[in-house]
Each structure stands twice: as C-alpha cells, then as structure tokens.
Coordinates of C-alpha atoms in Angstrom, one line a residue:
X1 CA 22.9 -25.4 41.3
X2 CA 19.0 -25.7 41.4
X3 CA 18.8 -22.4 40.1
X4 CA 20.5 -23.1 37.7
X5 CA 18.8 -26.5 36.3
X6 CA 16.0 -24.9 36.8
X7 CA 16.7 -21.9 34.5
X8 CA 17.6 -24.5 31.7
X9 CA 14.6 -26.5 32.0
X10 CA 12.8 -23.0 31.7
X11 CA 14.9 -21.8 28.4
X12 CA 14.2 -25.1 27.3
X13 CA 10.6 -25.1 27.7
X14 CA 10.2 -21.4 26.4
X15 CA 12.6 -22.5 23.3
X16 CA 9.7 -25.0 22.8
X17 CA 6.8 -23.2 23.2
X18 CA 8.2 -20.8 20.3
X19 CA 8.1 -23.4 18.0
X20 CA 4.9 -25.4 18.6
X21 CA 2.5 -24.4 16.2
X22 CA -0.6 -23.3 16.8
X23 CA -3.6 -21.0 15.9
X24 CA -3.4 -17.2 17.2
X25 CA -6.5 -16.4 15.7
X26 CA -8.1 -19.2 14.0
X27 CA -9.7 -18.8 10.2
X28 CA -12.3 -15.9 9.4
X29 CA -13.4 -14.3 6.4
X30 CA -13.2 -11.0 4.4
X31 CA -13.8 -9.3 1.7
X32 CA -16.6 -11.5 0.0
X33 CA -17.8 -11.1 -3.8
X34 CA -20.4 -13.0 -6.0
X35 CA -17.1 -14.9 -7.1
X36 CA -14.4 -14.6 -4.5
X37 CA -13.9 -14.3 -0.9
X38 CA -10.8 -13.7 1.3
X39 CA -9.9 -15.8 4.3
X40 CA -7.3 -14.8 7.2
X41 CA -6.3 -16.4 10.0
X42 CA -2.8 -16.2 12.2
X43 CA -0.4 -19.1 13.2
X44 CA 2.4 -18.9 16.0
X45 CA 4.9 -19.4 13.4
X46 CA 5.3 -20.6 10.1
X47 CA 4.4 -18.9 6.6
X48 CA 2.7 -21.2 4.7
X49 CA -0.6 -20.3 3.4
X50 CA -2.9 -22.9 2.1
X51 CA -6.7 -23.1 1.5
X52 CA -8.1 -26.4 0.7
X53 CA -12.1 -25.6 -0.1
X54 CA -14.9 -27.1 -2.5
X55 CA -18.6 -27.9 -2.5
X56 CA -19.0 -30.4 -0.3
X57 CA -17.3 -31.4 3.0
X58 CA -14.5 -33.7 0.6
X59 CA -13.1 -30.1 -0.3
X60 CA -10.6 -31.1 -3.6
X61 CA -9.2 -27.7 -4.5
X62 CA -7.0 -26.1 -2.8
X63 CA -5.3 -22.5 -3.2
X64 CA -2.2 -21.0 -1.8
X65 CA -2.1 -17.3 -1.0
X66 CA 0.4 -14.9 1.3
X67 CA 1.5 -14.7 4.9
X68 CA 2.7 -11.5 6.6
X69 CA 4.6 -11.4 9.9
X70 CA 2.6 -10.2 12.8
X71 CA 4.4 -10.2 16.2
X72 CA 8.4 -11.8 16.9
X73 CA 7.8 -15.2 15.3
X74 CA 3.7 -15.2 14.3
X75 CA 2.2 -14.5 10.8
X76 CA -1.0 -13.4 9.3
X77 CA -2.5 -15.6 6.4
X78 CA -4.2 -14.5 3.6
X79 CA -5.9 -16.6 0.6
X80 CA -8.4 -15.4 -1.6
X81 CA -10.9 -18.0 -3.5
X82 CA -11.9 -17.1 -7.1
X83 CA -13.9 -18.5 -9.8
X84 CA -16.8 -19.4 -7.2
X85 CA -20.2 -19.2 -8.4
X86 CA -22.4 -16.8 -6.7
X87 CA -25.7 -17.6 -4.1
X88 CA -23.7 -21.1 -3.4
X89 CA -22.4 -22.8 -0.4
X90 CA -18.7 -23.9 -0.2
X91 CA -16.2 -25.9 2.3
X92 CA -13.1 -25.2 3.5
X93 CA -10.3 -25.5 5.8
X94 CA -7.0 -23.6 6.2
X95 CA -3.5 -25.4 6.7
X96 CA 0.0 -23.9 7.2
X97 CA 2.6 -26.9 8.0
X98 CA 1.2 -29.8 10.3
X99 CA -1.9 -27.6 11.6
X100 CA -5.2 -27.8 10.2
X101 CA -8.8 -26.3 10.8
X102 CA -11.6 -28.1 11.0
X103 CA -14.5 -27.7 8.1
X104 CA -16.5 -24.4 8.0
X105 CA -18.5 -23.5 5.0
X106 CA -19.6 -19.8 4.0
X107 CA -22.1 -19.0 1.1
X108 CA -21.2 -16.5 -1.5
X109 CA -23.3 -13.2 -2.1
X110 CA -26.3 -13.2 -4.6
X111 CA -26.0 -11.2 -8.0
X112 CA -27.2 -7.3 -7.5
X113 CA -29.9 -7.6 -10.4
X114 CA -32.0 -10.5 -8.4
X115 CA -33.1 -8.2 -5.9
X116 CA -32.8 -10.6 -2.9
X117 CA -33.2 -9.3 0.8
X118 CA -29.7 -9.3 2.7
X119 CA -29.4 -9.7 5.7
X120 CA -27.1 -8.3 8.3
X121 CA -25.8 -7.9 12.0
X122 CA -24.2 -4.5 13.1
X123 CA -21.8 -4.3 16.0
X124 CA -19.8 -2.1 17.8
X125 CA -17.7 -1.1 20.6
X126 CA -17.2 -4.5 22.0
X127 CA -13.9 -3.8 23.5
X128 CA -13.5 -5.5 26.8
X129 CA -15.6 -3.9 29.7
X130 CA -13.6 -5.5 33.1
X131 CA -16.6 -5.2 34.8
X132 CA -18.4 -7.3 32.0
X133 CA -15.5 -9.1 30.7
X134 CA -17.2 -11.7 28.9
X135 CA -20.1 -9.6 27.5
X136 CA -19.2 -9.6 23.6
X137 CA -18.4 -13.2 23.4
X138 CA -22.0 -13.6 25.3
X139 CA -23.3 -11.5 22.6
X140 CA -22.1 -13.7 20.3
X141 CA -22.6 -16.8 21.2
X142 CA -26.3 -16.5 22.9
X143 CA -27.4 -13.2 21.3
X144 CA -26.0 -14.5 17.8
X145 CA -25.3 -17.6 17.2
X146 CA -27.4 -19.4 19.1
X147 CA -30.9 -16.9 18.1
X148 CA -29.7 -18.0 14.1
X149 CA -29.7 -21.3 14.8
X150 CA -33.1 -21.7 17.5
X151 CA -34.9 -19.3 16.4
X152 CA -34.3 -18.5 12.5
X153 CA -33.2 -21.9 11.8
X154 CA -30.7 -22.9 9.0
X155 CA -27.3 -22.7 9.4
X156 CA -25.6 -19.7 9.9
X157 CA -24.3 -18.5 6.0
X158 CA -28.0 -19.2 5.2
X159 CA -29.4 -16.8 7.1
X160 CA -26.7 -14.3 7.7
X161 CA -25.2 -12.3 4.8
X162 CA -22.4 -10.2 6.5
X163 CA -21.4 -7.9 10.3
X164 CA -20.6 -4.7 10.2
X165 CA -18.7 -2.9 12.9
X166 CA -18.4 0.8 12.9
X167 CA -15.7 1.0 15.0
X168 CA -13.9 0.4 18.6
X169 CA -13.4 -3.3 18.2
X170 CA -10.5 -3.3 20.6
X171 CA -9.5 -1.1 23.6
X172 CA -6.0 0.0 22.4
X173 CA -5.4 -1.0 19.0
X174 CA -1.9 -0.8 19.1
X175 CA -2.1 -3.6 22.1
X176 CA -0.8 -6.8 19.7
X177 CA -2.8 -9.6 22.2
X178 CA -6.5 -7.3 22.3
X179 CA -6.9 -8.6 18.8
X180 CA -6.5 -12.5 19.7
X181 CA -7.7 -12.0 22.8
X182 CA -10.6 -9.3 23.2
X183 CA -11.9 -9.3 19.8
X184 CA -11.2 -12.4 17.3
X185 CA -11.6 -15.1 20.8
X186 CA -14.5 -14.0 21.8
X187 CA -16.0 -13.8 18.0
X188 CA -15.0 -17.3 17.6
X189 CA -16.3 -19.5 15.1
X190 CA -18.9 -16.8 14.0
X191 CA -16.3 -15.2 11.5
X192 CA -15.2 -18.4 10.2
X193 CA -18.8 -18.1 8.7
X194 CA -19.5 -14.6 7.8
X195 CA -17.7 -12.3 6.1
X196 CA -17.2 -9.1 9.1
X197 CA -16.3 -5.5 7.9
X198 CA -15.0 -3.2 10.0
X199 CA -14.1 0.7 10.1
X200 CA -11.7 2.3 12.2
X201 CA -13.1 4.1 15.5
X202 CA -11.1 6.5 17.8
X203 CA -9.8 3.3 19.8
X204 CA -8.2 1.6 17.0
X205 CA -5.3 4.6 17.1
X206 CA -5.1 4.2 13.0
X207 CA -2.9 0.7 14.1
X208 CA -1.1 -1.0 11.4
X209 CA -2.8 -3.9 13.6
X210 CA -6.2 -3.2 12.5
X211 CA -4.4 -3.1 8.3
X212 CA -2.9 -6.4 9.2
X213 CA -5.6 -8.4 10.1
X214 CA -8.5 -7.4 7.4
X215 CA -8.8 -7.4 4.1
X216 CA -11.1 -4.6 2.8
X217 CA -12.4 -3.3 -0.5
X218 CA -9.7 -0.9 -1.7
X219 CA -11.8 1.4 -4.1
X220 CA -11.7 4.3 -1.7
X221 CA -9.5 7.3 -2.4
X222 CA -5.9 6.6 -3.9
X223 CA -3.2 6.4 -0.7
X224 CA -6.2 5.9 1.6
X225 CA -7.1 2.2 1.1
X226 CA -9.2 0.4 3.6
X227 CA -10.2 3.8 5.2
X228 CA -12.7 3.9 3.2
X229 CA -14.4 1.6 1.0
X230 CA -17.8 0.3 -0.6
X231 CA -19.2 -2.8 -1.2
X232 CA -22.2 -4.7 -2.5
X233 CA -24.7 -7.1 -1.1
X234 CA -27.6 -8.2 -3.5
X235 CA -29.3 -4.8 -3.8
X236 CA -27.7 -3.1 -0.8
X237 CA -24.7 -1.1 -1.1
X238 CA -22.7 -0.7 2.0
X239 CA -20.4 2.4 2.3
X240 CA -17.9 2.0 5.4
X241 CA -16.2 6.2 6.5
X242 CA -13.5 6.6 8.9
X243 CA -14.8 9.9 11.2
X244 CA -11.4 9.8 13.0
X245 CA -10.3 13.6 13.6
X246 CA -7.6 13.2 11.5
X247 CA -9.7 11.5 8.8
X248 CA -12.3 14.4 8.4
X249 CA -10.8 15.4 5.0
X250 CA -13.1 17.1 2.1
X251 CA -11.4 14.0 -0.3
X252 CA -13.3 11.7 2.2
X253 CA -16.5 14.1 1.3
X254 CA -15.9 14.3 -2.3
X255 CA -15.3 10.8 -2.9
X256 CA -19.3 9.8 -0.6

C-alpha cells in the first residue's frame, strides 16, 4: 500500500513538473542588423512567442514571432525586431504565457560607410572539461563580463559589438541537455546582450540541435543555409566556413 501511495504522489509530482513553466535557456540574441535583430530563448512548454522592446526600460512595442518544438513538451522561440534605427540602444523582454524576462537591452550595429571600430570576442571549444567543469562559465563571467565592465567600463552592448565561436560549443551535439546545460547556462546573461555567431565544429555532429537554436545569415550557398554565411559589422565583414569533412566541398570554395 505505501508503494503504492507513494508512486501516485510521484506521477503526480512528475505530471506537475511537466507543466510548470519555466525558462530552458533564457533569452539571447542573433542575427543582428543596422535595423533588426533576432532573439531566441526556450520555455518548458508553451508556444507563445512575444517580444515586448523599446528605447527605454518602459518598453511599449511589442512583436510576436514563432516557436518550434525542441524536446517532448519544450519549444524554441524566435522574434525578430525590425524598423530599429542603427548605432542605438533598445529594451526588451521576452514573454510566453505567465513567464517573463527581466529587462536586457542590446545596441544595434553602426552603418558600414561610418567607418567605426568594432569590436569583438572570439571563443571556442568550451565544451565541458570534467576536470575543469566550470571553466567557460569562469571565462565568462570573470574573463568577460566582469573585464567589460571594471576595466573597459560602459555597459556591455557599448563596448562589445558581437562573439564569434568557430566551433565545438558542446561535447556531443546531438546530447539535447549540453545546450542548456554546458553551453547557453554557463553563457548566461552575456548573450542576452550580444548578438553570438557560431559555426559548426567536428563536435556539433551537423545536429539539427545546433539549426534549432540559432538564427544565422542565410546568404550562403542555396540548400546549405547557416553552414555558411557572412555578415557585416561597421567596416568589418565577417565570413563564418564549416571545415567539417563532409563540408569540404568546391561550392563552399567557389562561393568564399
């Protein structure tokens, strides 16, 4: 009879943890232009998509985008801002249902033809080391954030433009929790901030993971989208390849 009761009270509480909602990998940002910019994040449940984002901290516009499903009941959100001006600061948060983000703010890229410096942080291979398990999310924290902020001063879309990682951002990229857990918890609330591109390294194992959770430029070849892409910062252009073995194809070549 105990077992019993207590298998109930265990469905019961496993019934409920399915449908509390929370953040799986709370809001980050993609994809940025002079006028747009993407922003993802990934609930326990629960499709709806909303931005609500303006120029100061009162916010007052809000935009609704799309939700994908990611693993049995979660989804990965996806709204892109348009219109914004470019070189300017905005505020937002993200809300599906009940749950809300608190405030970040991000600033938009600087027209090409001003000639401004960009600045940038490239990463790689911070898939988790067990004999150093918390050694990216020192890196970003105290290697990072806190050098922007003591040492550079401003805050952190001031003096940051974008991070680039070329590859091996998890172990096993078709492991579901090394995304939450290994890479976007650890980078937490840096990518709320700054826009991060990625390319695919050998680890990543081509996952539809890794095509889930980012939202790159898609002007590389036709039927290869988001292997590789381009992009512009102010007067740097930033060209991301996928080396993979599979990858090294003479369209990759003719299209560099």
């Amino acid at each position: 009879m105990k077992y019993s009761i207590y298998r109930i009270i265990f469905i019961i509480i496993g019934i409920s943890s399915i449908f509390t909602q929370s953040f799986h990998i709370k809001p980050y940002l993609q994809n940025a232009s002079t006028s747009s910019i993407v922003v993802m994040w990934e609930t326990t449940n629960n499709f709806e998509s909303i931005v609500e984002w303006g120029s100061t901290e009162t916010l007052g516009e809000t935009t609704s985008g799309t939700a994908v499903s990611g693993y049995i009941t979660s989804y990965i959100h996806t709204v892109e801002l348009t219109n914004l001006n470019s070189n300017t600061v905005y505020y937002y948060k993200v809300r599906t249902g009940t749950l809300e983000s608190e405030i970040f703010d991000f600033k938009t890229p600087m027209e090409p033809e001003l000639e401004e410096s960009t600045s940038m942080i490239a990463i790689s291979d911070m898939q988790k080391d067990w004999s150093n398990p918390s050694k990216f999310e020192e890196i970003v924290h105290e290697g990072i954030i806190a050098y922007l902020e003591d040492d550079v001063g401003g805050t952190i879309p001031d003096v940051l433009d974008l991070i680039l990682i070329p590859g091996d951002l998890v172990d096993t990229g078709l492991s579901y929790s090394q995304w939450s857990d290994h890479f976007f918890g650890p980078s937490e609330p840096l990518f709320s901030y700054v826009p991060v591109y990625p390319v695919l390294g050998n680890h990543e194992n081509n996952s539809p993971y890794y095509f889930s959770y980012f939202n790159l430029p898609e002007n590389g070849s036709p039927g290869y989208e988001e292997h590789w892409w381009w992009a512009d910062f102010s007067n740097v252009r930033v060209i991301g390849l996928n080396s993979n073995w599979d990858f090294q194809l003479g369209l990759q070549l003719d299209w560099l």
